Short mmCIF file of the C-alpha atoms (twelve columns), coordinates in Angstrom:
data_MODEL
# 
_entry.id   MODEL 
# 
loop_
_atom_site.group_PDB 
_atom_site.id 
_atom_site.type_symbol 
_atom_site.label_atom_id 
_atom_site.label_alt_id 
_atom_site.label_comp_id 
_atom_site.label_asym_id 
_atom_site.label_seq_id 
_atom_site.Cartn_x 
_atom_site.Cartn_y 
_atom_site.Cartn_z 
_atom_site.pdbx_PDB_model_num 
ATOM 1   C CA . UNK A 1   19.945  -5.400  -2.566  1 
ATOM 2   C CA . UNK A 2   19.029  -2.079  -0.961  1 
ATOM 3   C CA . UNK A 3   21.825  0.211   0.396   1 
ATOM 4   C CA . UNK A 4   20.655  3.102   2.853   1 
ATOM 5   C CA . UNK A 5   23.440  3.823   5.265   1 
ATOM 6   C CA . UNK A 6   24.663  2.273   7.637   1 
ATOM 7   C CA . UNK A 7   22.562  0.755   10.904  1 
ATOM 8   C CA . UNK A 8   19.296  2.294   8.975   1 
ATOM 9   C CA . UNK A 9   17.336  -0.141  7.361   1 
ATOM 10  C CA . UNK A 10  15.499  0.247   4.180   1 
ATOM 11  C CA . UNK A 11  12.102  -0.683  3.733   1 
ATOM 12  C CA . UNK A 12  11.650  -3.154  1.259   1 
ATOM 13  C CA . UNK A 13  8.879   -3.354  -1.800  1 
ATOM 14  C CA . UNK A 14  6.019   -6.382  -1.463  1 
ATOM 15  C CA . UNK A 15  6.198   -7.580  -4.837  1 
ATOM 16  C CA . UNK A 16  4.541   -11.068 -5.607  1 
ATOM 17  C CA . UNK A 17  3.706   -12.014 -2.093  1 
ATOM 18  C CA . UNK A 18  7.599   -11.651 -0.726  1 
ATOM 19  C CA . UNK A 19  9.759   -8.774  0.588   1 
ATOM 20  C CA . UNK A 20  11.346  -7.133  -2.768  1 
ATOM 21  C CA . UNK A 21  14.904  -5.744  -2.568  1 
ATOM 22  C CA . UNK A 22  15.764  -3.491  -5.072  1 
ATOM 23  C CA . UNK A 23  18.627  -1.450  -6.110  1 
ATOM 24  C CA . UNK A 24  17.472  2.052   -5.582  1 
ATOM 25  C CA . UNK A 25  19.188  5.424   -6.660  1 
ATOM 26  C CA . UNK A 26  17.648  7.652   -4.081  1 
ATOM 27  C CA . UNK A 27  15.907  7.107   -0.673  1 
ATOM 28  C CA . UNK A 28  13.559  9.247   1.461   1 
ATOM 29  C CA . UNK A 29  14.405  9.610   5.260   1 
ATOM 30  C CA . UNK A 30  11.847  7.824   7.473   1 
ATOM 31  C CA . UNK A 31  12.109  9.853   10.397  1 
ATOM 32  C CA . UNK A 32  10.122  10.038  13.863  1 
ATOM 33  C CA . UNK A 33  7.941   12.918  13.653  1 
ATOM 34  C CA . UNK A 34  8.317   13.971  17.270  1 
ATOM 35  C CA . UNK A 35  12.428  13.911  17.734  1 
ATOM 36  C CA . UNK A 36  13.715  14.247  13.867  1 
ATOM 37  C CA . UNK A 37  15.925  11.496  13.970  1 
ATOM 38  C CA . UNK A 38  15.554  9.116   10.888  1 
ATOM 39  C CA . UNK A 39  14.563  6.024   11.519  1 
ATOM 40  C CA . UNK A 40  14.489  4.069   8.419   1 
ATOM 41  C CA . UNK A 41  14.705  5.117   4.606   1 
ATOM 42  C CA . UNK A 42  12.020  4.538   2.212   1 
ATOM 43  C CA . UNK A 43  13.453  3.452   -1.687  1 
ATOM 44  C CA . UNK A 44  12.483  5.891   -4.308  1 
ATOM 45  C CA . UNK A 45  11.627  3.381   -7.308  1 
ATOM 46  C CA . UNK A 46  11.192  3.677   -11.184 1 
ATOM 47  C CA . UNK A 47  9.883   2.045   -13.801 1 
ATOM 48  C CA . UNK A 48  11.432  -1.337  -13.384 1 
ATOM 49  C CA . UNK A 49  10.090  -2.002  -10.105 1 
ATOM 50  C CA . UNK A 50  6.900   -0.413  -11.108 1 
ATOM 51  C CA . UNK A 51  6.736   -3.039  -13.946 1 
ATOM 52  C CA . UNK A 52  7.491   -5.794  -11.572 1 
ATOM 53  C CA . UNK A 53  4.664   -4.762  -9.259  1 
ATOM 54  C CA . UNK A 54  2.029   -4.649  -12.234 1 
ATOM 55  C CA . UNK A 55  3.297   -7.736  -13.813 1 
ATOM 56  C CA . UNK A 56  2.287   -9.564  -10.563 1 
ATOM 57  C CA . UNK A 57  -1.081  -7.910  -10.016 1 
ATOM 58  C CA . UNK A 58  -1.740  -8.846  -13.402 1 
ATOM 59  C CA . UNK A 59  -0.894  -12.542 -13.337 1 
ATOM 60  C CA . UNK A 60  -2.671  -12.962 -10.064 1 
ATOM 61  C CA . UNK A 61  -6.055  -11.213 -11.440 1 
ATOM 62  C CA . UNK A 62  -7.149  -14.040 -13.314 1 
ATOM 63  C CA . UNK A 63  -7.755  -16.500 -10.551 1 
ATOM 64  C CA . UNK A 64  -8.206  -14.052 -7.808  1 
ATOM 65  C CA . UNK A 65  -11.509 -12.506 -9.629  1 
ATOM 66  C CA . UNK A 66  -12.866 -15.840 -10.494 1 
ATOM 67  C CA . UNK A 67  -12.508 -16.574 -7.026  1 
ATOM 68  C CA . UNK A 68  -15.692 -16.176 -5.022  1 
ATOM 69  C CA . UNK A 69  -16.805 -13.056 -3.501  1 
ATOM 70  C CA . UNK A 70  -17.341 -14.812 0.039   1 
ATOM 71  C CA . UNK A 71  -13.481 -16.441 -0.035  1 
ATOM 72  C CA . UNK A 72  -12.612 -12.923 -0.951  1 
ATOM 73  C CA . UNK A 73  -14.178 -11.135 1.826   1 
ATOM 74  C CA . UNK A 74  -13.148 -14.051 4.209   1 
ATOM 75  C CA . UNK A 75  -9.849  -13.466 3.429   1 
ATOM 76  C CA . UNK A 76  -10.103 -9.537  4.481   1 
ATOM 77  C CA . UNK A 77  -11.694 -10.980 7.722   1 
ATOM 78  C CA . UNK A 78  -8.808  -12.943 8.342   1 
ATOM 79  C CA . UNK A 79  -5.956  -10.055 7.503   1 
ATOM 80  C CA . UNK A 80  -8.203  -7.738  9.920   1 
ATOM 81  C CA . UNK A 81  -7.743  -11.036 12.856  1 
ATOM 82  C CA . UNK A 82  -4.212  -11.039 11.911  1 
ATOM 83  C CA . UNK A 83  -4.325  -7.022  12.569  1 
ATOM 84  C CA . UNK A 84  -5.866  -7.207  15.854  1 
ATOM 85  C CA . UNK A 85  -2.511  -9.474  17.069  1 
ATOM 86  C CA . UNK A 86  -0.272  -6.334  15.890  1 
ATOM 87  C CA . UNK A 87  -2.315  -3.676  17.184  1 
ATOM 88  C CA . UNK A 88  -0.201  -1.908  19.254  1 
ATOM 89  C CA . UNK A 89  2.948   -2.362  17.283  1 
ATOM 90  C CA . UNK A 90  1.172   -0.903  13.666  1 
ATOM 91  C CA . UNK A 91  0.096   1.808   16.378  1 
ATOM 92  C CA . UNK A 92  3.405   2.862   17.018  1 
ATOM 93  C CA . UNK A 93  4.553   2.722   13.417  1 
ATOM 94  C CA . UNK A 94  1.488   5.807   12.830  1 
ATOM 95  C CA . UNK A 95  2.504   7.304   15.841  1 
ATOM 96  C CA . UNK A 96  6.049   7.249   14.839  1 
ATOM 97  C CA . UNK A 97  6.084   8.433   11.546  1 
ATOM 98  C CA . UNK A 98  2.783   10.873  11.642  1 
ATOM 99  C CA . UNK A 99  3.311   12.570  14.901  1 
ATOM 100 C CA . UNK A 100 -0.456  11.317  16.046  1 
ATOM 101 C CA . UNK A 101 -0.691  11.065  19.517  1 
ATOM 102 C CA . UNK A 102 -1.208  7.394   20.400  1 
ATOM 103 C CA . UNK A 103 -4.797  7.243   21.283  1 
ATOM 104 C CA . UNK A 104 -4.981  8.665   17.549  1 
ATOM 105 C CA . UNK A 105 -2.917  6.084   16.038  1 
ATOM 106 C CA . UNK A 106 -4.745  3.376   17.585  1 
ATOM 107 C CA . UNK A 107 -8.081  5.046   16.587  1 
ATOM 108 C CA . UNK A 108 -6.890  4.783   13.029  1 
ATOM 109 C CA . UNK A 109 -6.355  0.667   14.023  1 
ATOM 110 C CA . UNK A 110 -9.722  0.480   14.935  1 
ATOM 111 C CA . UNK A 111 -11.206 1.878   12.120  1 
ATOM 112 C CA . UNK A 112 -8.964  -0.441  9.636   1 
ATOM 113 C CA . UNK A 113 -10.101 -3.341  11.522  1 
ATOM 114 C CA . UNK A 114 -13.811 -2.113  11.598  1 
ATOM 115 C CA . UNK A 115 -13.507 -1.439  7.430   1 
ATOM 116 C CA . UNK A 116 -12.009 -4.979  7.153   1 
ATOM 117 C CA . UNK A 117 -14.179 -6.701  9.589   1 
ATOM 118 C CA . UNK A 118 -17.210 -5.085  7.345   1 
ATOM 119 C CA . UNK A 119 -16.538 -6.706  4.000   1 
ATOM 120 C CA . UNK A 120 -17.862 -10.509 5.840   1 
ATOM 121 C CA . UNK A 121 -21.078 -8.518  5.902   1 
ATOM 122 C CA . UNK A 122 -23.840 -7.301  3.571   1 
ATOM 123 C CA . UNK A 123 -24.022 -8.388  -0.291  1 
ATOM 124 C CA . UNK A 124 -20.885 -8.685  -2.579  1 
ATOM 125 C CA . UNK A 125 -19.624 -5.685  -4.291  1 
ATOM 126 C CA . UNK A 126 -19.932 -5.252  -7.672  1 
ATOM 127 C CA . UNK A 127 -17.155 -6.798  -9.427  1 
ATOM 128 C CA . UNK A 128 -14.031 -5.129  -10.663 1 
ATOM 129 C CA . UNK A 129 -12.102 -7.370  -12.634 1 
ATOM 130 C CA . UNK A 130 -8.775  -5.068  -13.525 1 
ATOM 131 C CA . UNK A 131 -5.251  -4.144  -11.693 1 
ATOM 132 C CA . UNK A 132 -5.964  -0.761  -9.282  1 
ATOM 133 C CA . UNK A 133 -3.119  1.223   -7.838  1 
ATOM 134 C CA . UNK A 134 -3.599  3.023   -4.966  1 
ATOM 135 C CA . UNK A 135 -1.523  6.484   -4.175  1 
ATOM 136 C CA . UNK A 136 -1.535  6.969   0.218   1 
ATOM 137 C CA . UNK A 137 -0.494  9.875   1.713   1 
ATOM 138 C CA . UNK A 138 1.613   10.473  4.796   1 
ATOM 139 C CA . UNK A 139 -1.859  11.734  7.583   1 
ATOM 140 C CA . UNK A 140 -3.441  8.410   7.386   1 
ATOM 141 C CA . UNK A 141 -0.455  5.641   6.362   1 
ATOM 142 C CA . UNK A 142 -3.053  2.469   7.128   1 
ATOM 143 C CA . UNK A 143 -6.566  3.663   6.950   1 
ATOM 144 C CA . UNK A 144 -6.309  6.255   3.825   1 
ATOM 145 C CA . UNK A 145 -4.862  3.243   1.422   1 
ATOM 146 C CA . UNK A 146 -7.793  0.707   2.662   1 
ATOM 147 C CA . UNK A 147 -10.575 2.482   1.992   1 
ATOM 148 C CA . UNK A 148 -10.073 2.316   -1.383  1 
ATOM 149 C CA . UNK A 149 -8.508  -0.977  -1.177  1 
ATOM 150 C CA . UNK A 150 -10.959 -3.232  0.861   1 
ATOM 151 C CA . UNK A 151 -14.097 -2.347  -2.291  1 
ATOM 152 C CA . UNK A 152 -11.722 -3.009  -4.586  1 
ATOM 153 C CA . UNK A 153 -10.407 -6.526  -3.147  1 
ATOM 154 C CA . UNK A 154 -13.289 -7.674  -2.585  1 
ATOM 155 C CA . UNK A 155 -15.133 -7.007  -6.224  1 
ATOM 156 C CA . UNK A 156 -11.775 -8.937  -7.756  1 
ATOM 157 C CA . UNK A 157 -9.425  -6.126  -8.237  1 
ATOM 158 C CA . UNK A 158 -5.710  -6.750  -7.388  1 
ATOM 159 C CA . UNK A 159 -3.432  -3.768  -6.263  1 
ATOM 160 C CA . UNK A 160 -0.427  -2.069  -5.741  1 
ATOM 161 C CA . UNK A 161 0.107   0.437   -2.937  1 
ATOM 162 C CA . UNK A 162 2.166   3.139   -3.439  1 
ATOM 163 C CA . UNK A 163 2.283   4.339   0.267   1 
ATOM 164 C CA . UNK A 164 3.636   8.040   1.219   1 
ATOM 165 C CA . UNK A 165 7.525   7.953   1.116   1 
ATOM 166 C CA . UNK A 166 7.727   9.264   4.545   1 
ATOM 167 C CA . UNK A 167 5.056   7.170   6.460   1 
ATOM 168 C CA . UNK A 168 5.664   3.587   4.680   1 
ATOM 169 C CA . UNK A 169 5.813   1.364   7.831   1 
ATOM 170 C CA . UNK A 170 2.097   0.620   8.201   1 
ATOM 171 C CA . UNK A 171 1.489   -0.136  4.775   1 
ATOM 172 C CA . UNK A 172 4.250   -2.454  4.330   1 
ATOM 173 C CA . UNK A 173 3.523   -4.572  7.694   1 
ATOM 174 C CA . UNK A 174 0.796   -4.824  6.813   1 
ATOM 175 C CA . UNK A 175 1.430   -6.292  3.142   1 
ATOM 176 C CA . UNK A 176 3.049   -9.182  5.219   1 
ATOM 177 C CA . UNK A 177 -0.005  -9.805  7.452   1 
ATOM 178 C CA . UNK A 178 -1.474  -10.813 3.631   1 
ATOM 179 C CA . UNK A 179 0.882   -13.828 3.380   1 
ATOM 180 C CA . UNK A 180 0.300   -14.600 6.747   1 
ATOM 181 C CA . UNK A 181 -3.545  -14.029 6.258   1 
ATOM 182 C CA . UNK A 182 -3.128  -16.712 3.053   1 
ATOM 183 C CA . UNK A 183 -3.580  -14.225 0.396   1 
ATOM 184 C CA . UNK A 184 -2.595  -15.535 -2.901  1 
ATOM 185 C CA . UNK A 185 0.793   -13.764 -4.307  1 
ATOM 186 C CA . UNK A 186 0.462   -10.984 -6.294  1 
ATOM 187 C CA . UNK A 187 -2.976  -9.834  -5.142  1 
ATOM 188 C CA . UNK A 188 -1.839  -7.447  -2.891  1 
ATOM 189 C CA . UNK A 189 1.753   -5.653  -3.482  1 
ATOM 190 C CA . UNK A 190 3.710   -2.194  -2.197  1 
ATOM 191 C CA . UNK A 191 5.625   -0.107  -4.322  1 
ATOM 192 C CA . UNK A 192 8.004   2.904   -2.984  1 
ATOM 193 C CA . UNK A 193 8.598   6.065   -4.836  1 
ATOM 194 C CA . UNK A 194 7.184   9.621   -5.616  1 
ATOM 195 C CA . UNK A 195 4.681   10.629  -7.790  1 
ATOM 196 C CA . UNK A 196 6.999   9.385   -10.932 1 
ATOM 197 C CA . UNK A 197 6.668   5.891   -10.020 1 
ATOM 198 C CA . UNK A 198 3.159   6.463   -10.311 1 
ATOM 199 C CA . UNK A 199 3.270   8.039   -13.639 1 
ATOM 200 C CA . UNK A 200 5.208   4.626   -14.795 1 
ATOM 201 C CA . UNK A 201 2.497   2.470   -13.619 1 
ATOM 202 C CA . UNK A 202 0.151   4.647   -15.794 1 
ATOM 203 C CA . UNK A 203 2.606   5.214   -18.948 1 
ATOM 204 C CA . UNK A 204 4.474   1.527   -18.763 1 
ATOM 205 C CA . UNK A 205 2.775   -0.759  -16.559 1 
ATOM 206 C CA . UNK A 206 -0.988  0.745   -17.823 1 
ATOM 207 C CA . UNK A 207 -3.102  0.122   -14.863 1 
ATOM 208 C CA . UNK A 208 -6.952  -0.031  -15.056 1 
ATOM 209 C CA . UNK A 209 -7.486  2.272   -12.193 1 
ATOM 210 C CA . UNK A 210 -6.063  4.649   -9.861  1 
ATOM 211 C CA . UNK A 211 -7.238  5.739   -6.519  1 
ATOM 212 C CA . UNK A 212 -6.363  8.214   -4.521  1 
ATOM 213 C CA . UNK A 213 -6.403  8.433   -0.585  1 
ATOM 214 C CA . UNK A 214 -4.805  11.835  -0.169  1 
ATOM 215 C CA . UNK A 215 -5.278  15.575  0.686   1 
ATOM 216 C CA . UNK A 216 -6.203  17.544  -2.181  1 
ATOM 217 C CA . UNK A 217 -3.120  18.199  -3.424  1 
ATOM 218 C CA . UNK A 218 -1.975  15.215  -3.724  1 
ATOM 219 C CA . UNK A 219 -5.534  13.864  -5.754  1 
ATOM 220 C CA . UNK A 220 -5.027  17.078  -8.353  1 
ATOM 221 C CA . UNK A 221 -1.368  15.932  -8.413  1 
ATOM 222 C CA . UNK A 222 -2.597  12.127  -9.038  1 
ATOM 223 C CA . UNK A 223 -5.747  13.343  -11.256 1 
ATOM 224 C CA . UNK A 224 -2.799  15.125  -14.037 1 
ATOM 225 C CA . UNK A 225 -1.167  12.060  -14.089 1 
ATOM 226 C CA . UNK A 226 -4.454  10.307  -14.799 1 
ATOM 227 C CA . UNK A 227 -5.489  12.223  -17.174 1 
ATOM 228 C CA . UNK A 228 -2.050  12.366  -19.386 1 
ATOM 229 C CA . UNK A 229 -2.577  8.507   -19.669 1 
ATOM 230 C CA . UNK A 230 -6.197  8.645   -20.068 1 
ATOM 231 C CA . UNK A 231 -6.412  6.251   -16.629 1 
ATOM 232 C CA . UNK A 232 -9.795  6.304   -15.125 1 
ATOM 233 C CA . UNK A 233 -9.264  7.393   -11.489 1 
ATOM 234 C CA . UNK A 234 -11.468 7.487   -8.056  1 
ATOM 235 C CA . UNK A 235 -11.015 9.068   -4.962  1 
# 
């Protein structure tokens, strides 16, 4: 179980289609961008938990790629109707953690319901039958990590998020709205940690893909670790 100080609670992983608890040996303040004060504490992961998220992406991939690209896309449809419900609340998680403003942070709503809304339209992707991680940064905690992930669901990839350390909220809620949204375990999973949790999942776990919703920085940070492991890797 997770231990981050007293009245502050720890975010947990989404391993498997359940909140993950995890010893951890180091955690990152959450804190609210506009007063400082930390508000919860993100768990800075290795390679065990990093295994455990890519063993359950991988024993999920089978059936959820044979599954058909309509159910698939439904599915998104009904995580982005489950969204809607939580609007306001995932709102103040950006808001919260990013500093937007909260017309901003509900802007960045609209647009993840808009992407999700968009994959019950137009002709299947092409399919991508392999396990994808996905690396967020802290400017865009819910939109930056679906962009990448809503193609990638819906051609038959499963994931794991690693969201930004200090923005993990979003990202995590809305890992739950998947279970809620009837998303088969393991499809969809979060993982916590800095950039060495994502070298394990390229050096240990050996993911198919990564993708990268960051700043430039963070994608030439990513795109090393990519290319140590010879890991094909997207933007």
């Amino acid at each position: 179980m997770t231990h981050a100080g007293r009245d502050i609670q720890a975010i947990p992983l989404w391993i498997n289609g359940h909140a993950f608890l995890t010893m951890a040996p180091d955690f990152c303040d959450v804190r609210d961008a506009r007063s400082g004060q930390t508000r919860r504490r993100t768990p800075m992961c290795g390679a065990r938990e990093a295994q455990a998220a890519a063993d359950a992406a991988r024993g999920a991939l089978h059936d959820w790629s044979a599954t058909s690209a309509n159910r698939r896309a439904a599915l998104l449809v009904a995580l982005a109707d489950a969204l809607a419900g939580f609007a306001e609340h995932f709102a103040g998680l950006i808001s919260e953690e990013t500093g937007q403003d909260s017309s901003s942070a509900m802007a960045e709503v609209d647009a993840a319901l808009m992407l999700l809304r968009a994959a019950g339209q137009g002709s299947p992707n092409a399919p991508r039958t392999l396990v994808a991680a996905i690396v967020g940064n802290q400017h865009a905690p819910l939109l930056g990590p679906l962009r990448s992930a809503v193609p990638l669901l819906l051609g038959g990839a499963t994931l794991i998020v690693r969201p930004s350390p200090q923005t993990p909220s979003a990202a995590f809620a809305l890992a739950e709205l998947t279970a809620r949204s009837d998303f088969p375990a393991g499809v969809y999973n979060i993982l916590h940690g800095n950039l060495d949790v994502v070298e394990a999942l390229c050096s240990l776990a050996a993911v198919d893909l990564l993708a990268c919703s960051g700043d430039n920085e963070l994608y030439s940070d990513v795109q090393a670790i990519a290319a140590r492991y010879r890991t094909p890797i997207i933007g």
